[in-house]
Coordinates of N, CA and C in Angstrom, one line a residue:
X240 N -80.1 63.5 63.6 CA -78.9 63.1 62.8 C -79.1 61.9 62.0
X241 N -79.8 60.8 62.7 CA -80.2 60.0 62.1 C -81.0 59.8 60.5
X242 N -81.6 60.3 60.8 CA -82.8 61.1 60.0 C -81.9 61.4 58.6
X243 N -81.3 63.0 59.0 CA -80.5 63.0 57.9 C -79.1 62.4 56.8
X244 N -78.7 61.4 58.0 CA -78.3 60.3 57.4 C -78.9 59.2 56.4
X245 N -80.1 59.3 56.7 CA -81.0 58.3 56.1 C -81.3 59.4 54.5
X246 N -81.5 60.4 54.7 CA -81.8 61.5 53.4 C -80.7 61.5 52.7
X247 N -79.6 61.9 53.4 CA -78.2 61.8 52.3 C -78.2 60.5 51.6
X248 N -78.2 59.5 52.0 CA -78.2 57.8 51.7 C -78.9 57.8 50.3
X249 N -80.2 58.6 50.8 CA -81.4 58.0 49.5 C -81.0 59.4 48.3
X250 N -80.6 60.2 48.3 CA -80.3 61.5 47.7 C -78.8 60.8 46.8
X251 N -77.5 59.9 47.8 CA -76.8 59.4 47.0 C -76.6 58.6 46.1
X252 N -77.9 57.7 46.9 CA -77.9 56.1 45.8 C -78.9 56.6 44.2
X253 N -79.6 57.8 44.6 CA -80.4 58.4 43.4 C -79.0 58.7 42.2
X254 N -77.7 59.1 43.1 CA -77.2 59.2 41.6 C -76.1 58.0 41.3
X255 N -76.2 57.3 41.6 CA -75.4 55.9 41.8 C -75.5 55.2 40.1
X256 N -74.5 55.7 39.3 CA -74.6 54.7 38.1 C -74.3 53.5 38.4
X257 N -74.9 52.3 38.0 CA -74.4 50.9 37.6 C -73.9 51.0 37.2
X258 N -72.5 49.9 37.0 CA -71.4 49.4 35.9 C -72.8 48.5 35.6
X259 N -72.9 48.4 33.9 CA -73.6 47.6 33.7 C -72.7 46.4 32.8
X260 N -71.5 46.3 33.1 CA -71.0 44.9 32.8 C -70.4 45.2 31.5
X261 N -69.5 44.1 31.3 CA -68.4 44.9 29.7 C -69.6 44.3 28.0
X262 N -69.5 44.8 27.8 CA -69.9 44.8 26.5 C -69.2 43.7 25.4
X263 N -70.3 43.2 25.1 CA -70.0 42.0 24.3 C -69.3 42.1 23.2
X264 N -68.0 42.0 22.3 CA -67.5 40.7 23.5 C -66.5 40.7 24.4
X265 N -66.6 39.9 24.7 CA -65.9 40.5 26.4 C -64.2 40.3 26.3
X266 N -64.3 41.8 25.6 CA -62.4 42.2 25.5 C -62.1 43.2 26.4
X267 N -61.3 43.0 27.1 CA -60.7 44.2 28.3 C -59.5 44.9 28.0
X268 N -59.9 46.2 28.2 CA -57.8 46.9 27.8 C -58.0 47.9 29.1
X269 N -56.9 47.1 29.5 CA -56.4 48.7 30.9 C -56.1 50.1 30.9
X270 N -56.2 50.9 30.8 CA -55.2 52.0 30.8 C -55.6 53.3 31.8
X271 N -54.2 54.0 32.0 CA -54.0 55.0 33.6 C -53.2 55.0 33.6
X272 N -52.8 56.5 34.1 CA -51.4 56.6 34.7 C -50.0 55.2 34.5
X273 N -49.3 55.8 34.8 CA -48.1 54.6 35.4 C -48.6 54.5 37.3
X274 N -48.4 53.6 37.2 CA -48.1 53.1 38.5 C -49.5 53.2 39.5
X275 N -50.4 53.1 38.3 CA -51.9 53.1 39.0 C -52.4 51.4 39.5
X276 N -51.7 50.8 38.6 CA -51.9 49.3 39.4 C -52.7 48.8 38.2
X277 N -52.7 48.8 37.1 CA -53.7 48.3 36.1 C -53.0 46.8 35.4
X278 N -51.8 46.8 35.5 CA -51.7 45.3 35.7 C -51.5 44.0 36.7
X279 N -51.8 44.8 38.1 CA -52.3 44.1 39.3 C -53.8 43.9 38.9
X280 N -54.7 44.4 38.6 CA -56.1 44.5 38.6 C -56.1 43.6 37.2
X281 N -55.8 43.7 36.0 CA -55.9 42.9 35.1 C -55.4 41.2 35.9
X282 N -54.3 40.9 36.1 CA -54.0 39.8 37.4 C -55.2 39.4 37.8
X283 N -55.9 39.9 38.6 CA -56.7 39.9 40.0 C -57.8 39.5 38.8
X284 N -58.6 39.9 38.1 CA -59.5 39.9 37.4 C -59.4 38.3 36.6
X285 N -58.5 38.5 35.6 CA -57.8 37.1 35.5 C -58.5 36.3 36.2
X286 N -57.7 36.3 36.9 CA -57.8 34.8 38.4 C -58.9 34.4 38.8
X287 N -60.3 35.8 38.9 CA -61.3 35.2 39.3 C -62.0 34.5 37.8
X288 N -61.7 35.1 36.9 CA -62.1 34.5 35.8 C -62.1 33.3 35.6
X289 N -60.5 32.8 35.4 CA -59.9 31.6 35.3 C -60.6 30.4 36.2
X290 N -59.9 31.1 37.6 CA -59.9 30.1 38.3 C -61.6 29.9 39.2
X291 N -61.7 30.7 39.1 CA -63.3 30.8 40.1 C -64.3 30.7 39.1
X292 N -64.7 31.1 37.9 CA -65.4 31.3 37.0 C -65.3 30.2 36.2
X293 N -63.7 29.4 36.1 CA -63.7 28.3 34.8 C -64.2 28.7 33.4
X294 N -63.9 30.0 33.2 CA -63.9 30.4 31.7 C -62.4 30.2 31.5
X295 N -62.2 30.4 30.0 CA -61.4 30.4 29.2 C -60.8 32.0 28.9
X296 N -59.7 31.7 28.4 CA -58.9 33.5 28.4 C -57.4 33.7 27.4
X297 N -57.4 34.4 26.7 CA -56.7 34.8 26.1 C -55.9 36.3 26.5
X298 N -54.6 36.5 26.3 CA -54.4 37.3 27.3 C -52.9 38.0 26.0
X299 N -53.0 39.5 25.8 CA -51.7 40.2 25.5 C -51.4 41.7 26.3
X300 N -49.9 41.3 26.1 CA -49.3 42.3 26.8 C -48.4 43.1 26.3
X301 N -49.4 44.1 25.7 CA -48.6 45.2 24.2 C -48.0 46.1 24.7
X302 N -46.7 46.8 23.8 CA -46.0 48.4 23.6 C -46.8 49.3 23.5
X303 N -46.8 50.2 23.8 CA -47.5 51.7 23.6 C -46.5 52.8 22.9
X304 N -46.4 53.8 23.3 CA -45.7 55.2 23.7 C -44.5 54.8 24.3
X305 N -44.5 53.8 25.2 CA -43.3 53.1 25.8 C -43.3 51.5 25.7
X306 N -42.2 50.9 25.8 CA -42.0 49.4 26.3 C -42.9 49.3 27.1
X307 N -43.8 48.1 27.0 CA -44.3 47.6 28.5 C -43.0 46.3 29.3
X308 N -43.2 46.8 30.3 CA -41.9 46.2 31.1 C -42.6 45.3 32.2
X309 N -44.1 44.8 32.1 CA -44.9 44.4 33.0 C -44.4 42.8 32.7
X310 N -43.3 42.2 33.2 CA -42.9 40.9 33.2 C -43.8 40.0 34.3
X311 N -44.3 40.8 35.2 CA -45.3 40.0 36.3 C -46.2 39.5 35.4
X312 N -47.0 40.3 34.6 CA -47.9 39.4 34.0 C -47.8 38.1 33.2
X313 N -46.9 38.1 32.8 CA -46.0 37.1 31.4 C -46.0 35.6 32.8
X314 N -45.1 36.2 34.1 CA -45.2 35.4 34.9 C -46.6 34.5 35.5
X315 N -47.6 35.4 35.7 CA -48.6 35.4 36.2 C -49.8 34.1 34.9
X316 N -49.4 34.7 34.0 CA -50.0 33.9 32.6 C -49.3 32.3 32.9
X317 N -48.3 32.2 33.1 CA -47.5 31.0 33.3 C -48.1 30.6 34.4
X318 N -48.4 30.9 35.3 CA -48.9 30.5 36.3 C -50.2 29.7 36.2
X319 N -51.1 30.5 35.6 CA -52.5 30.2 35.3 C -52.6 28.6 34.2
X320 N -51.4 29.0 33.4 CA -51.2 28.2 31.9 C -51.6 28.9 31.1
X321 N -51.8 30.0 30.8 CA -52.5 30.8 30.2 C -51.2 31.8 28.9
X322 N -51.1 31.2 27.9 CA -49.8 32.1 27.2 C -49.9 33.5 27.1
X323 N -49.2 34.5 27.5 CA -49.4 36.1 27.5 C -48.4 36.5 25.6
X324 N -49.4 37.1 24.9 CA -48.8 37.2 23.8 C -48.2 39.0 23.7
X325 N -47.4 38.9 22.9 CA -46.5 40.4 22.9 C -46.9 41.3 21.2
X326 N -47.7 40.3 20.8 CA -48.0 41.5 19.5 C -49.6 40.7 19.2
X327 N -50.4 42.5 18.9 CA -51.8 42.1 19.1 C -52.6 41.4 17.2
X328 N -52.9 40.7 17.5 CA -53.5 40.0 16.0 C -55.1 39.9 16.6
X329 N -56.1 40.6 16.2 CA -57.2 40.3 16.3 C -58.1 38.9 16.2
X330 N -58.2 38.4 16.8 CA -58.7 37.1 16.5 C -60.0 36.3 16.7
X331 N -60.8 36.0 15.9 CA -62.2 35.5 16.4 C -62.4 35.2 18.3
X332 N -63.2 35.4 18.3 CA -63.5 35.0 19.5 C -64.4 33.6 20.0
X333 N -63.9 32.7 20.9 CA -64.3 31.4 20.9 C -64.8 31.2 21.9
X334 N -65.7 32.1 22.6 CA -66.2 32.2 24.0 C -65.4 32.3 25.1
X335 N -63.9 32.6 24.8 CA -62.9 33.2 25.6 C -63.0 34.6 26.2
X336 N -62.7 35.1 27.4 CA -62.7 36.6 27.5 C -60.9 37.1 26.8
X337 N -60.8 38.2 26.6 CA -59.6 39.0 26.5 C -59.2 39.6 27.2
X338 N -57.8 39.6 27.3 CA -57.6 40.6 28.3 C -55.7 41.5 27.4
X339 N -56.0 42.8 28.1 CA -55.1 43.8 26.8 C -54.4 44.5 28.2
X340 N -53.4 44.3 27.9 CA -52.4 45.3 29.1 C -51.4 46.0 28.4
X341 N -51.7 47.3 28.7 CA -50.4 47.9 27.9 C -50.1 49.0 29.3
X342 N -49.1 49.9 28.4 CA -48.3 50.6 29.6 C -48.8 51.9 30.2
X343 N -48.5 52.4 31.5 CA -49.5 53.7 31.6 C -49.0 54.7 30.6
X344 N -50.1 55.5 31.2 CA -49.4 57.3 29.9 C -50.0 58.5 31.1
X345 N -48.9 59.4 30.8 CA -49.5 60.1 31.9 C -50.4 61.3 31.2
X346 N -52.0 61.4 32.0 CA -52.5 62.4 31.4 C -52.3 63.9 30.8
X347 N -51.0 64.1 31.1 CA -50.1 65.7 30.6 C -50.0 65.2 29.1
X348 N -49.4 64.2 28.7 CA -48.2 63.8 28.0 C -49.4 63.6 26.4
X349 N -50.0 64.6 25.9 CA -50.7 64.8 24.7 C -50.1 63.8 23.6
X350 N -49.3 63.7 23.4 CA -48.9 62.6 22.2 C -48.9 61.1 22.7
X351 N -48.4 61.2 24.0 CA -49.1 59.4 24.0 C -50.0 58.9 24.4
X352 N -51.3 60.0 24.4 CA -52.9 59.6 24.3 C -53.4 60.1 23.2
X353 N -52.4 60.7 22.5 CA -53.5 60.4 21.1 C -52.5 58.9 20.3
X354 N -51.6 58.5 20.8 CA -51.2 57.3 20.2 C -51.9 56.1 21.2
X355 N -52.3 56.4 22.4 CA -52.7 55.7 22.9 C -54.9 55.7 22.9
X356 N -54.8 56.6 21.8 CA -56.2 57.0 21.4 C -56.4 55.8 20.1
X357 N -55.0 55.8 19.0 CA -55.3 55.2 18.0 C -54.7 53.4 17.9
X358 N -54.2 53.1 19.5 CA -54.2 51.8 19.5 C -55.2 51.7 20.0
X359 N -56.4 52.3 20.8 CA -57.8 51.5 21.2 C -58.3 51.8 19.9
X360 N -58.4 52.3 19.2 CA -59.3 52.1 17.7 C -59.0 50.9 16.9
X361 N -57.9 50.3 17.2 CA -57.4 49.6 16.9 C -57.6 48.4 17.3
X362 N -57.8 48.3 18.6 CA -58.4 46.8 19.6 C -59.7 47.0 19.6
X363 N -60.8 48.2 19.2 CA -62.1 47.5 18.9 C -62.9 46.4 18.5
X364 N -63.7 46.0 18.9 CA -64.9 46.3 20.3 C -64.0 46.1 21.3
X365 N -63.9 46.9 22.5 CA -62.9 46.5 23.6 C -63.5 47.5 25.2
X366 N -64.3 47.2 26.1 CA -64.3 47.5 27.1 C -62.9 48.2 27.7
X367 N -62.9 49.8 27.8 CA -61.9 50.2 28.4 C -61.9 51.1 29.5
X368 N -60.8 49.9 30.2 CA -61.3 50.4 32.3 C -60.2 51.4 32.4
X369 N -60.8 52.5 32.8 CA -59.6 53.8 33.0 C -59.1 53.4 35.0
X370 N -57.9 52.7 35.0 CA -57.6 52.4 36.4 C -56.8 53.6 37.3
X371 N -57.6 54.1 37.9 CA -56.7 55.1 39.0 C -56.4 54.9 40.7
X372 N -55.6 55.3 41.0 CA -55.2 55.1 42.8 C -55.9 56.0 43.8
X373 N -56.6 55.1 44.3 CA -57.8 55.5 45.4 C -57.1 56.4 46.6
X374 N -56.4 56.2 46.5 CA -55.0 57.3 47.9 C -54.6 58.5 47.3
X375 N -54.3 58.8 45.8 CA -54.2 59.9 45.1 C -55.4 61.4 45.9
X376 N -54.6 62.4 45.8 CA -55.8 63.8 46.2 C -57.1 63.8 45.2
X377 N -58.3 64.2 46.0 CA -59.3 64.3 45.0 C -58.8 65.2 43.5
X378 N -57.9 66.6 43.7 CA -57.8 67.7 42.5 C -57.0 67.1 41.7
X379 N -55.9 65.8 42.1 CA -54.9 65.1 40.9 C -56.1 63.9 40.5
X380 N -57.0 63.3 41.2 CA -57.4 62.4 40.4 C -58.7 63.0 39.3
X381 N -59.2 63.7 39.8 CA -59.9 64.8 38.9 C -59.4 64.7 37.3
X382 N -57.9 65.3 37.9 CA -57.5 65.9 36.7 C -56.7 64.5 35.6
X383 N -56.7 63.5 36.2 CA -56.3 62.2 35.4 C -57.7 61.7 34.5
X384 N -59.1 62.3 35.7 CA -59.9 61.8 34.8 C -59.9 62.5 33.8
X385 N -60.2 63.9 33.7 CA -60.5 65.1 32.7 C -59.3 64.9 31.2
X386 N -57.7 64.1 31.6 CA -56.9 63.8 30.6 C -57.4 62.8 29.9
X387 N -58.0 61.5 30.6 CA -58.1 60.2 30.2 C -59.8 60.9 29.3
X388 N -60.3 61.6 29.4 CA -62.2 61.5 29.4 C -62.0 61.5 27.7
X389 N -61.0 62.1 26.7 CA -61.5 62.3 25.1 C -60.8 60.9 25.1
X390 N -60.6 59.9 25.7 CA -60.6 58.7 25.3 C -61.8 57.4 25.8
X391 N -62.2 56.3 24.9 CA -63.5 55.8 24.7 C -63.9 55.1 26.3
X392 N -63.5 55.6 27.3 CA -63.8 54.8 29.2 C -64.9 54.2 29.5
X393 N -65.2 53.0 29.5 CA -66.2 52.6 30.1 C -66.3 52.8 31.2
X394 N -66.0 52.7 32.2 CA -66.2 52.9 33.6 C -64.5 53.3 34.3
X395 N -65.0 53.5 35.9 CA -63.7 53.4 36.3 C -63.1 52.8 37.6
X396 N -62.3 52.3 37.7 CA -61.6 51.3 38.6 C -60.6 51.8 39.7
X397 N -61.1 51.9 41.2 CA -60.3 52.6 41.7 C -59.3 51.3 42.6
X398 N -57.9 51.5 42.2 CA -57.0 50.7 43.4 C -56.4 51.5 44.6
X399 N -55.6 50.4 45.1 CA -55.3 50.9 46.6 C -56.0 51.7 47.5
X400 N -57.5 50.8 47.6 CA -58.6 51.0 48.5 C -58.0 50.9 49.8
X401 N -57.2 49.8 50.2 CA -56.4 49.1 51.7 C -55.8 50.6 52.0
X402 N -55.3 51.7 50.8 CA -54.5 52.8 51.9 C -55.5 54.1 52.3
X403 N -56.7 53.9 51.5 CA -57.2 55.2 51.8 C -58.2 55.0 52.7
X404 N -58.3 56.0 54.0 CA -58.8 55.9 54.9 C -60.3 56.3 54.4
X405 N -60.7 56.9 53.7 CA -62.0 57.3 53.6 C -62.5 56.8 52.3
X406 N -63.3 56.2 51.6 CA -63.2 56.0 50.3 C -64.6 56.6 50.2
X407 N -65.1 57.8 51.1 CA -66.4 58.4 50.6 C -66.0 59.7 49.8
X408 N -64.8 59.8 49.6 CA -64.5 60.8 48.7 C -64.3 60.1 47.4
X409 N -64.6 59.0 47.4 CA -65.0 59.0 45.6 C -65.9 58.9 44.9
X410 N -67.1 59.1 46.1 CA -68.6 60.0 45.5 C -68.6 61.1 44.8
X411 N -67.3 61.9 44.6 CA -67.1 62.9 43.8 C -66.5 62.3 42.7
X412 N -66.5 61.3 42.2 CA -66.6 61.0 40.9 C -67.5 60.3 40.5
X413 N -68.5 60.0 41.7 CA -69.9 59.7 41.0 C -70.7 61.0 40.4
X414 N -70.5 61.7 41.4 CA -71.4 63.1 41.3 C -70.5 63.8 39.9
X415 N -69.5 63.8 39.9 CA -68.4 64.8 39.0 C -68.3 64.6 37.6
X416 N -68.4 63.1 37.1 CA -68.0 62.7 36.4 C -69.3 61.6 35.4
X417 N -69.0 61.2 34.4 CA -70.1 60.7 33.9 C -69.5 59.2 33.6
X418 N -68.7 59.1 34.3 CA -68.3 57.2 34.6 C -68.7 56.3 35.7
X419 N -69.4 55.4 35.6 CA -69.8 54.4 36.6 C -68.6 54.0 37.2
X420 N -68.3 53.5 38.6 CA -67.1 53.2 38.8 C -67.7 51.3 39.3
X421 N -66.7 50.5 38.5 CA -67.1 49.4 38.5 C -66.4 48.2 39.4
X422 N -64.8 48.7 39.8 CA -64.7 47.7 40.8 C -63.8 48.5 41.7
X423 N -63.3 47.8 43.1 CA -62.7 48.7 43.9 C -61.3 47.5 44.2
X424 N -59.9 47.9 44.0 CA -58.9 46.9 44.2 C -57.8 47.4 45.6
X425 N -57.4 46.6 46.5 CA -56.8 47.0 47.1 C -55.4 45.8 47.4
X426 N -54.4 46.1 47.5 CA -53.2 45.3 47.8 C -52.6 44.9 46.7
X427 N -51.7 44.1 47.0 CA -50.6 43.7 45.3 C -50.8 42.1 45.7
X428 N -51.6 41.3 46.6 CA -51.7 40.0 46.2 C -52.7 39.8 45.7
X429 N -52.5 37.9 45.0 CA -53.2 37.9 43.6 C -54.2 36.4 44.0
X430 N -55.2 36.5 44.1 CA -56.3 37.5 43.8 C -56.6 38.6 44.6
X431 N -56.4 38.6 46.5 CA -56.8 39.3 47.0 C -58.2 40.2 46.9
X432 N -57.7 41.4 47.2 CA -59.1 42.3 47.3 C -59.0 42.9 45.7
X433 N -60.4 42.8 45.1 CA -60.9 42.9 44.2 C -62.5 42.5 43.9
X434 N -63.3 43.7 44.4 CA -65.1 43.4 44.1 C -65.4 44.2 43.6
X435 N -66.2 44.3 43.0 CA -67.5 45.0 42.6 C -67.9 46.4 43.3
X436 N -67.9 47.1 43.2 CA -68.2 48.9 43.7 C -69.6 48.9 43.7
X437 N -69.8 49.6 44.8 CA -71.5 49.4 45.7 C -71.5 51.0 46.5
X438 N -72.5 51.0 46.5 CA -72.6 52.7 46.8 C -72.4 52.3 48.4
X439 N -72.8 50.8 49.2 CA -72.4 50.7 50.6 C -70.8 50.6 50.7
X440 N -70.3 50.4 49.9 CA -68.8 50.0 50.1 C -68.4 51.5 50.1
X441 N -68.7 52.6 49.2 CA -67.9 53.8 49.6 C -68.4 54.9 50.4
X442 N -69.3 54.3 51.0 CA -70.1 55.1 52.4 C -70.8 54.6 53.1
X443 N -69.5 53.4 53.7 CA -70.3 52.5 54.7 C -71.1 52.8 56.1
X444 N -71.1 54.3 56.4 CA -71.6 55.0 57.4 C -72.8 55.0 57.0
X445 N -73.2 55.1 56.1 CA -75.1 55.6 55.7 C -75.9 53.6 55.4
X446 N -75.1 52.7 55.8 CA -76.1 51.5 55.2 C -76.3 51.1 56.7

């Protein structure tokens, strides 16, 4: 048993994409579902930025297809000192990161991802993290990815790790899918849980 544990292990990490990090320069836009947690994770990201990192940060929190109604963040910006702006103006970059929160869209809903197609053409160059809920069934998150995929994904971000008991079923989006997944978030405090995705973290049985 052993044995074959040790084979599966080396057979998995063979298909293990790297996030290899956002792409210069370093502008971030969220987007997923409603209620997938992508402006807890923008927060959380934030924070280590800010406060752990001592970089610098600019930060907006735009309309889509809907109002964004994410007032935590506006809050959260205040907190940091950090002003959260409400209409996007492209602006040099001064060795600050970016950060772009706008509202979910649900992958059915064809008209607010092709509008939500032609505001990322619009925030170019811009790293975009497709954020989904790690407790979700494997066939609905599937099918969030397969909505979200004719838009430009860098990688993908799974939250509410804290509820799912098994998080070796999201080797099937290693295997399934041609997105690295880059961090793993769990809980609604800020910073809390928020690292880096490791092929040991989602099959801690084989390390």
């Amino acid at each position: 048993m052993g044995e074959e544990l040790h084979l599966a292990r080396q057979v998995l990490l063979k298909t293990w994409r790297s996030y290899a990090g956002p792409v210069a320069p370093a502008r971030h836009v969220f987007i997923g579902p409603p209620g997938s947690g992508k402006t807890t994770v923008l927060c959380k990201w934030l924070t280590q930025t800010v406060l752990i990192e001592g970089q610098k940060a600019k930060v907006w929190r735009l309309d889509g297809a809907q109002a964004n109604l994410a007032e935590s963040l506006s809050v959260h910006g205040e907190i940091l000192g950090i002003p959260v702006h409400r209409a996007w103006k492209a602006q040099p970059q001064g060795g600050e990161t970016q950060w772009i929160d706008l509202p979910g869209v649900s992958y059915q809903n064809t008209g607010a991802l092709e509008q939500l197609s032609r505001e990322l053409a619009r925030l170019q160059p811009v790293n975009v993290h497709l954020v989904l809920n790690a407790a979700y069934t494997f066939p609905l998150l599937m099918a969030q990815i397969k909505g979200f995929a004719r838009l430009p994904v860098s990688d993908l971000i799974f939250t509410h790790v804290d509820e799912e008991r098994s998080l070796g079923k999201l080797w099937n989006f290693v295997l399934g899918t041609n997105f690295p997944i880059s961090y793993l978030a769990g809980g609604q405090n800020i910073p809390g849980e928020f690292v880096k995705a490791t092929p040991e973290r989602l099959f801690p049985a084989l390390t």
